[in-house]
Coordinates of C-alpha atoms and ligand atoms in Angstrom, one line a residue:
X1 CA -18.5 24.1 -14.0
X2 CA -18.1 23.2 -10.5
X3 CA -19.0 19.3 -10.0
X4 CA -19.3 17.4 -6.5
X5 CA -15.9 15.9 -6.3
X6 CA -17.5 12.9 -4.7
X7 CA -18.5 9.5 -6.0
X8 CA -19.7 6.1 -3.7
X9 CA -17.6 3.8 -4.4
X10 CA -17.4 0.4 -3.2
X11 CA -14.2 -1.8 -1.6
X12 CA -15.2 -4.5 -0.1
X13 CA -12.8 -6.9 2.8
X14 CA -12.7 -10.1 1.5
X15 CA -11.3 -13.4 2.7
X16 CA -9.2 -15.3 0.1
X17 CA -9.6 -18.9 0.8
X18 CA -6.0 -20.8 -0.7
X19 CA -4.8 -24.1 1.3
X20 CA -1.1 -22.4 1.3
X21 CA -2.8 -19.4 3.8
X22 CA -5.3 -22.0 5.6
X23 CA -1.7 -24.3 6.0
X24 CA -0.3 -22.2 8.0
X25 CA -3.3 -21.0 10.1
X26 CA -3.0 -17.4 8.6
X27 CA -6.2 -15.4 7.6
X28 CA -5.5 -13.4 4.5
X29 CA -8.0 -10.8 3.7
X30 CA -7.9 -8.8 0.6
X31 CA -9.0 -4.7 0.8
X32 CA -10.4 -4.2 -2.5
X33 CA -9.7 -0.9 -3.9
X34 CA -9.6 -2.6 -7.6
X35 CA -13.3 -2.4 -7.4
X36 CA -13.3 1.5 -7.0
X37 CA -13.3 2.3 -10.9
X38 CA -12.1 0.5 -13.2
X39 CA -10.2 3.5 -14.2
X40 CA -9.5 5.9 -11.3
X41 CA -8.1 2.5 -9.8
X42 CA -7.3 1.8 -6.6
X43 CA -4.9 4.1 -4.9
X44 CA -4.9 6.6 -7.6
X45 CA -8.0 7.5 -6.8
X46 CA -7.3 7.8 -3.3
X47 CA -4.0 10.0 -4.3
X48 CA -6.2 12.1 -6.5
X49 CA -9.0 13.2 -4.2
X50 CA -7.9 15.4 -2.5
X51 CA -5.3 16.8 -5.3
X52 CA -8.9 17.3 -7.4
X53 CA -9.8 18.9 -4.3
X54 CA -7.6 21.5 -3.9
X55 CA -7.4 22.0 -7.8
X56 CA -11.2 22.7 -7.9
X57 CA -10.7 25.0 -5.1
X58 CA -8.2 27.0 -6.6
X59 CA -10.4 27.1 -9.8
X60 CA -7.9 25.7 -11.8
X61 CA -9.9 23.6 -14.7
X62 CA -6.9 22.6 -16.5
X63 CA -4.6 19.6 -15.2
X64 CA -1.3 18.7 -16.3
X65 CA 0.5 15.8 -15.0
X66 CA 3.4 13.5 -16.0
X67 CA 4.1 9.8 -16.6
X68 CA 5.4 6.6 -18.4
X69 CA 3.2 5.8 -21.4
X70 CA 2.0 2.3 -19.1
X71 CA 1.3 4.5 -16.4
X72 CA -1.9 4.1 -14.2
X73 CA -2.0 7.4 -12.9
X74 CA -2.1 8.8 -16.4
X75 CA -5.1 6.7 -17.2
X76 CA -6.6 8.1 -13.9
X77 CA -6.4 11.7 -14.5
X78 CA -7.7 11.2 -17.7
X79 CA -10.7 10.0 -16.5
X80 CA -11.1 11.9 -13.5
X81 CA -10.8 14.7 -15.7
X82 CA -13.3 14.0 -17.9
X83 CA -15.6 12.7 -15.1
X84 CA -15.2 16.1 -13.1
X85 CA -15.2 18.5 -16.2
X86 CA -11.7 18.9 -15.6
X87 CA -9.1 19.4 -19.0
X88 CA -6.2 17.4 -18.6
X89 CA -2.5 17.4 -20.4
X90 CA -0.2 14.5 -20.0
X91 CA 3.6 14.9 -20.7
X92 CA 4.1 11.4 -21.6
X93 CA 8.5 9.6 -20.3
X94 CA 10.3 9.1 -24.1
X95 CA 9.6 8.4 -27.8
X96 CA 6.3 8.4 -29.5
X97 CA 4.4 5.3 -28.8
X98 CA 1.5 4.1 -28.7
X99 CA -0.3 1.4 -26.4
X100 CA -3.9 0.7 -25.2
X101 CA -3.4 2.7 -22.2
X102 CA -2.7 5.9 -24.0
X103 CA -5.3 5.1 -26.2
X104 CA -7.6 4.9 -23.7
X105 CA -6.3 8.2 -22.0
X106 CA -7.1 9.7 -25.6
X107 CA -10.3 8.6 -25.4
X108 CA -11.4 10.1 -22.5
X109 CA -9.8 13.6 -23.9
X110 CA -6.1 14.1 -22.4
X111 CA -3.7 15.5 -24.3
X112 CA -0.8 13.6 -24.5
X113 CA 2.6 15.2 -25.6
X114 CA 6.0 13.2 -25.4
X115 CA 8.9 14.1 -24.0
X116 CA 12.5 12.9 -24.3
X117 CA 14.3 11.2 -20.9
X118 CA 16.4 14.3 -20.4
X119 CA 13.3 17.1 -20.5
X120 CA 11.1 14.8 -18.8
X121 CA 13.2 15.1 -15.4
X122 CA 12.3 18.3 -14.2
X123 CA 9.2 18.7 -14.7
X124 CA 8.5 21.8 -12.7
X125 CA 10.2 23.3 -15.2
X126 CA 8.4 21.7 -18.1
X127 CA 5.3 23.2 -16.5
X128 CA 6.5 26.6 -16.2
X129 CA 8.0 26.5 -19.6
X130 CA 4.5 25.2 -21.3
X131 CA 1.8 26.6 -18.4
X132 CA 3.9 29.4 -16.9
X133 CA 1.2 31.5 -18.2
X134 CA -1.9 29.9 -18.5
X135 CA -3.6 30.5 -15.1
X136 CA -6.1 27.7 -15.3
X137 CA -3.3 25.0 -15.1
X138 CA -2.9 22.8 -12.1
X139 CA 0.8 20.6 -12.0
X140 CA 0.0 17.0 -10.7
X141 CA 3.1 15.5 -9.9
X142 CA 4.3 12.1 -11.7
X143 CA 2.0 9.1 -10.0
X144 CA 0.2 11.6 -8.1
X145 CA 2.3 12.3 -5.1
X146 CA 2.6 14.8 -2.6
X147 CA 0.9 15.6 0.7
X148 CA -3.0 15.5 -0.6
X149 CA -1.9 11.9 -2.2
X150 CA -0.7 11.0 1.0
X151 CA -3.7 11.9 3.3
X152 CA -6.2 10.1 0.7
X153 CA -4.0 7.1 1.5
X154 CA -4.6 7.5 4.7
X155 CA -8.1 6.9 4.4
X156 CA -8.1 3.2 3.6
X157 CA -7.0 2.7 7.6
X158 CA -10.8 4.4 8.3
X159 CA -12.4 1.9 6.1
X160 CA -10.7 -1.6 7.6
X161 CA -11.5 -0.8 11.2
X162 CA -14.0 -3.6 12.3
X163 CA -10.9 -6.2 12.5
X164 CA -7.9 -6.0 13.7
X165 CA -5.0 -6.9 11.7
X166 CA -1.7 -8.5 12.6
X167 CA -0.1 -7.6 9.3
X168 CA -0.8 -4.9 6.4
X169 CA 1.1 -5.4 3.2
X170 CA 0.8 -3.3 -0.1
X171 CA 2.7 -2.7 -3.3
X172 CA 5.3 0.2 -3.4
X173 CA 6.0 2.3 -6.5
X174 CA 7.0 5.9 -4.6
X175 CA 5.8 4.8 -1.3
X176 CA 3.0 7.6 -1.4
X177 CA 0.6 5.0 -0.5
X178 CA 2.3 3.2 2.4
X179 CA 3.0 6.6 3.9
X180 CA -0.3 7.4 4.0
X181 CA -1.3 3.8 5.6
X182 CA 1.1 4.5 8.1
X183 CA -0.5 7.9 8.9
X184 CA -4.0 6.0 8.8
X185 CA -2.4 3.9 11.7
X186 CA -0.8 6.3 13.6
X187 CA -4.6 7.7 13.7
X188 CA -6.3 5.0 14.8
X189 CA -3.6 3.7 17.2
X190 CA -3.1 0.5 15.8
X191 CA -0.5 -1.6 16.4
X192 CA -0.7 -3.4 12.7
X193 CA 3.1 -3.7 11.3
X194 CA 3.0 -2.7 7.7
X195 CA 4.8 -4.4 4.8
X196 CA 6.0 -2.8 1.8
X197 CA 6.8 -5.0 -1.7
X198 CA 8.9 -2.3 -3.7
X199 CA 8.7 -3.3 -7.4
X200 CA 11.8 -1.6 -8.2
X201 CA 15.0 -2.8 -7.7
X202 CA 17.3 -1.1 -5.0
X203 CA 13.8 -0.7 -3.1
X204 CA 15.5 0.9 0.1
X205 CA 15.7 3.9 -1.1
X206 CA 11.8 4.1 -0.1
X207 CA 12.7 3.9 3.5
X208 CA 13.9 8.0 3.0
X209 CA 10.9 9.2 0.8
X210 CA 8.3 7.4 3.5
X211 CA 10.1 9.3 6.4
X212 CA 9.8 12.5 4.2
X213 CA 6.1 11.6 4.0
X214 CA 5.0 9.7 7.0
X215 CA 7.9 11.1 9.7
X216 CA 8.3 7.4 12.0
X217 CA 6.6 5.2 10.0
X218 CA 7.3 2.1 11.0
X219 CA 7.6 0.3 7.3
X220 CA 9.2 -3.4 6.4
X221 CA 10.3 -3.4 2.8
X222 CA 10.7 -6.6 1.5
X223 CA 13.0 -5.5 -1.5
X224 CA 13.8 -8.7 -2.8
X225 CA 10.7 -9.3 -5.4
X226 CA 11.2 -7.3 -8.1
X227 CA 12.3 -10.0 -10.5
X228 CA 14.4 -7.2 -12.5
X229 CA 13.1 -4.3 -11.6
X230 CA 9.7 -1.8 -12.6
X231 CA 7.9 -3.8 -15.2
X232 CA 10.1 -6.6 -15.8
X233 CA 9.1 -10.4 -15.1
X234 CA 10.1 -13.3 -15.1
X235 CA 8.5 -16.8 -15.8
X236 CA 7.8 -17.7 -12.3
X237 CA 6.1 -14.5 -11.7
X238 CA 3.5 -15.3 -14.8
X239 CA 3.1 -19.0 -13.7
X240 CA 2.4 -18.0 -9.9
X241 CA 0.0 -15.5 -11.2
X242 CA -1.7 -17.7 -13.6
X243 CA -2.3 -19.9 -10.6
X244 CA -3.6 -17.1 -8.5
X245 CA -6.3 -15.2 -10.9
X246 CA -7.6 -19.5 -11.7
X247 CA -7.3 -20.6 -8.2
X248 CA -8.9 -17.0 -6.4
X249 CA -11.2 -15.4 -9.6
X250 CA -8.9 -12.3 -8.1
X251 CA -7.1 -10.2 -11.0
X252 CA -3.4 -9.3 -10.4
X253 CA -1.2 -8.2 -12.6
X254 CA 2.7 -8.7 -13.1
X255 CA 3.8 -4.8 -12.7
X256 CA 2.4 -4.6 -9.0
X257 CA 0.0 -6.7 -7.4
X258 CA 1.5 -10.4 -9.2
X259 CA 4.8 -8.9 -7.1
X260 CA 3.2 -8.5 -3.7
X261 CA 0.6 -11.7 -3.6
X262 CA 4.4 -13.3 -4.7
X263 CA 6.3 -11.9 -2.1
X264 CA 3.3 -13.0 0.6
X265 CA 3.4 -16.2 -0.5
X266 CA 7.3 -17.0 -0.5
X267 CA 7.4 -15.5 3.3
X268 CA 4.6 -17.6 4.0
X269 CA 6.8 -20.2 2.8
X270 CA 10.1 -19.5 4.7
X271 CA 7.0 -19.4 8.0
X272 CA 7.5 -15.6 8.2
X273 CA 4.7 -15.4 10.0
X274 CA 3.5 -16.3 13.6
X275 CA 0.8 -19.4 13.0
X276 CA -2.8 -17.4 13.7
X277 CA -1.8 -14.3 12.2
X278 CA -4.4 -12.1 10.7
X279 CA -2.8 -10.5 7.4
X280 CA -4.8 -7.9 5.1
X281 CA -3.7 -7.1 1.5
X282 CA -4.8 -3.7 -0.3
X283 CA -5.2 -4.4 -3.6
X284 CA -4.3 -1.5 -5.3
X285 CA -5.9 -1.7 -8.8
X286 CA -4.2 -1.0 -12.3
X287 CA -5.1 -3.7 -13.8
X288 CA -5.4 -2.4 -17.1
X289 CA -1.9 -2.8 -16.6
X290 CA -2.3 -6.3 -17.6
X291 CA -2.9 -5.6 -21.3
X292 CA 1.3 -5.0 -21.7
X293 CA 1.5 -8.3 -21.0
X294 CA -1.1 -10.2 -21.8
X295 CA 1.1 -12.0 -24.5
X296 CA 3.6 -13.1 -22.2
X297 CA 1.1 -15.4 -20.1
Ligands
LIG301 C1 0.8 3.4 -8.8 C2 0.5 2.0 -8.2 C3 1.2 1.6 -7.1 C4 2.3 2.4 -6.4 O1 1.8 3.2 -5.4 P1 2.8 4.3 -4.7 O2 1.9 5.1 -3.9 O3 3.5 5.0 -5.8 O4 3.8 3.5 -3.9 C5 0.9 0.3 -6.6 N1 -0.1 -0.4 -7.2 C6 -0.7 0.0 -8.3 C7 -1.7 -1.0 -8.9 C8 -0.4 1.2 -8.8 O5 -1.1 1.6 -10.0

């Protein structure tokens, strides 16, 4: 059964060229992990590697992992799966619905079973009580995390090393990836202060799960651009990123990425930044995100 875990993928640096960056003198490059697959996206890719990894080491051909019925990482693992002849189970947050990104997770053979609020929160338990016994089962935590998710992260740092980079700014759901950016950093010696955009509210409660993951990581969370909290917009959110995606022929979308090319843009505004500065942005992919909310634009 045993495939090479391995695929080239490509994420290209690329300057994006907007009068508001040139303004200011700032050079804003964009890291694009988008363009990894368009389904194992971005940083779940990177979070998965290494998971898959240890999983196909183990000899475990079964995965089981755990998430909201939007959620990228679902749609990941169900491709990975299928890509690395892996069987996958997804215990899916809340009522029965269904939206294209289940759909799509159907399609490319996961399982999907719902599970109310209450059950869903413990879900080493759920995996005992449903795969206690079945000793091809691997758990993959909700989004991915844990230490292998963290070290793939990390490897995004070995890819951007040709420039140095004043700033580093990325999107923050658990903070997995940012850890592992600050890891990649701590690695290579650089000096590069990272910025996290949490797109929860309350996003300082990310400052504790980092430490837990990246012990001294030195991590500014700009916690003020979540316009509501996880998945929630607002109308300047869509009109900034309908300006964007015209203006750059770059996707975003409003769960993550619309957040974090907003919250660049309004520090760039307040002059945030030292004039000259060289900023990089990760894109982190999950764009299929977008098609939740295509009807609002
Ligand atoms: C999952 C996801 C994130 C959040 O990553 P964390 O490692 O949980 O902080 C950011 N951006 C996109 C597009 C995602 O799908």
């Amino acid at each position: 059964m045993s495939i090479m875990l391995s695929f080239d993928f490509f994420s290209p640096i690329e300057p994006i060229h907007l009068a508001h960056y040139a303004d200011k003198q700032l050079t804003v490059h964009l890291k694009r992990d988008d363009c990894i697959h368009p389904f194992i996206s971005g940083n779940k890719w990177r979070k998965l590697k290494y998971t898959l990894m240890d999983a196909q080491k183990k000899q475990k051909t079964h995965l089981v992992t755990f998430g909201g019925p939007w959620s990228n990482h679902l749609l990941a693992t169900a491709c990975a799966a299928a890509k690395f002849g892996f069987k996958s189970t997804a215990y899916v947050r809340g009522e029965a619905v269904n939206n294209p990104n289940l759909q799509l997770c159907k399609l490319f053979g996961m399982s999907c079973i719902f599970i109310n609020r209450m059950a869903y929160r413990d879900k080493p338990h759920l995996f005992q009580a449903y795969h206690g016994s079945d000793t091809q089962a691997y758990f993959i935590d909700e989004g991915g995390f844990g230490p292998e998710a963290v070290k793939g992260c990390a490897e995004i740092i070995d890819e951007i090393l040709q420039e140095t980079y004043d700033h580093i700014f990325c999107a923050c759901g658990t903070g997995t990836t940012i850890a592992g950016l600050s890891l990649g950093l701590k690695k290579h010696r650089l000096p590069t202060q990272l910025h996290g955009v949490p797109v929860l509210a309350g996003g300082d409660f990310l400052h504790a799960e980092i430490a837990q993951l990246a012990p001294q990581a030195r991590v500014i969370l700009h916690t003020e651009f979540h316009f509501g909290g996880y998945a929630k917009t607002k109308p300047e959110l869509l009109t900034f990123i309908q300006h964007f995606v015209a203006q750059t022929g770059i996707l975003i979308e409003p769960v993550y990425t619309g957040k974090l090319f907003y919250a660049l843009h309004q520090l760039i505004t307040q002059q945030y930044f030292e004039p000259n500065s060289k900023i990089l942005v990760l894109h982190t992919g999950g764009l299929t995100g977008i098609l939740g909310k295509l009807d609002e634009f």
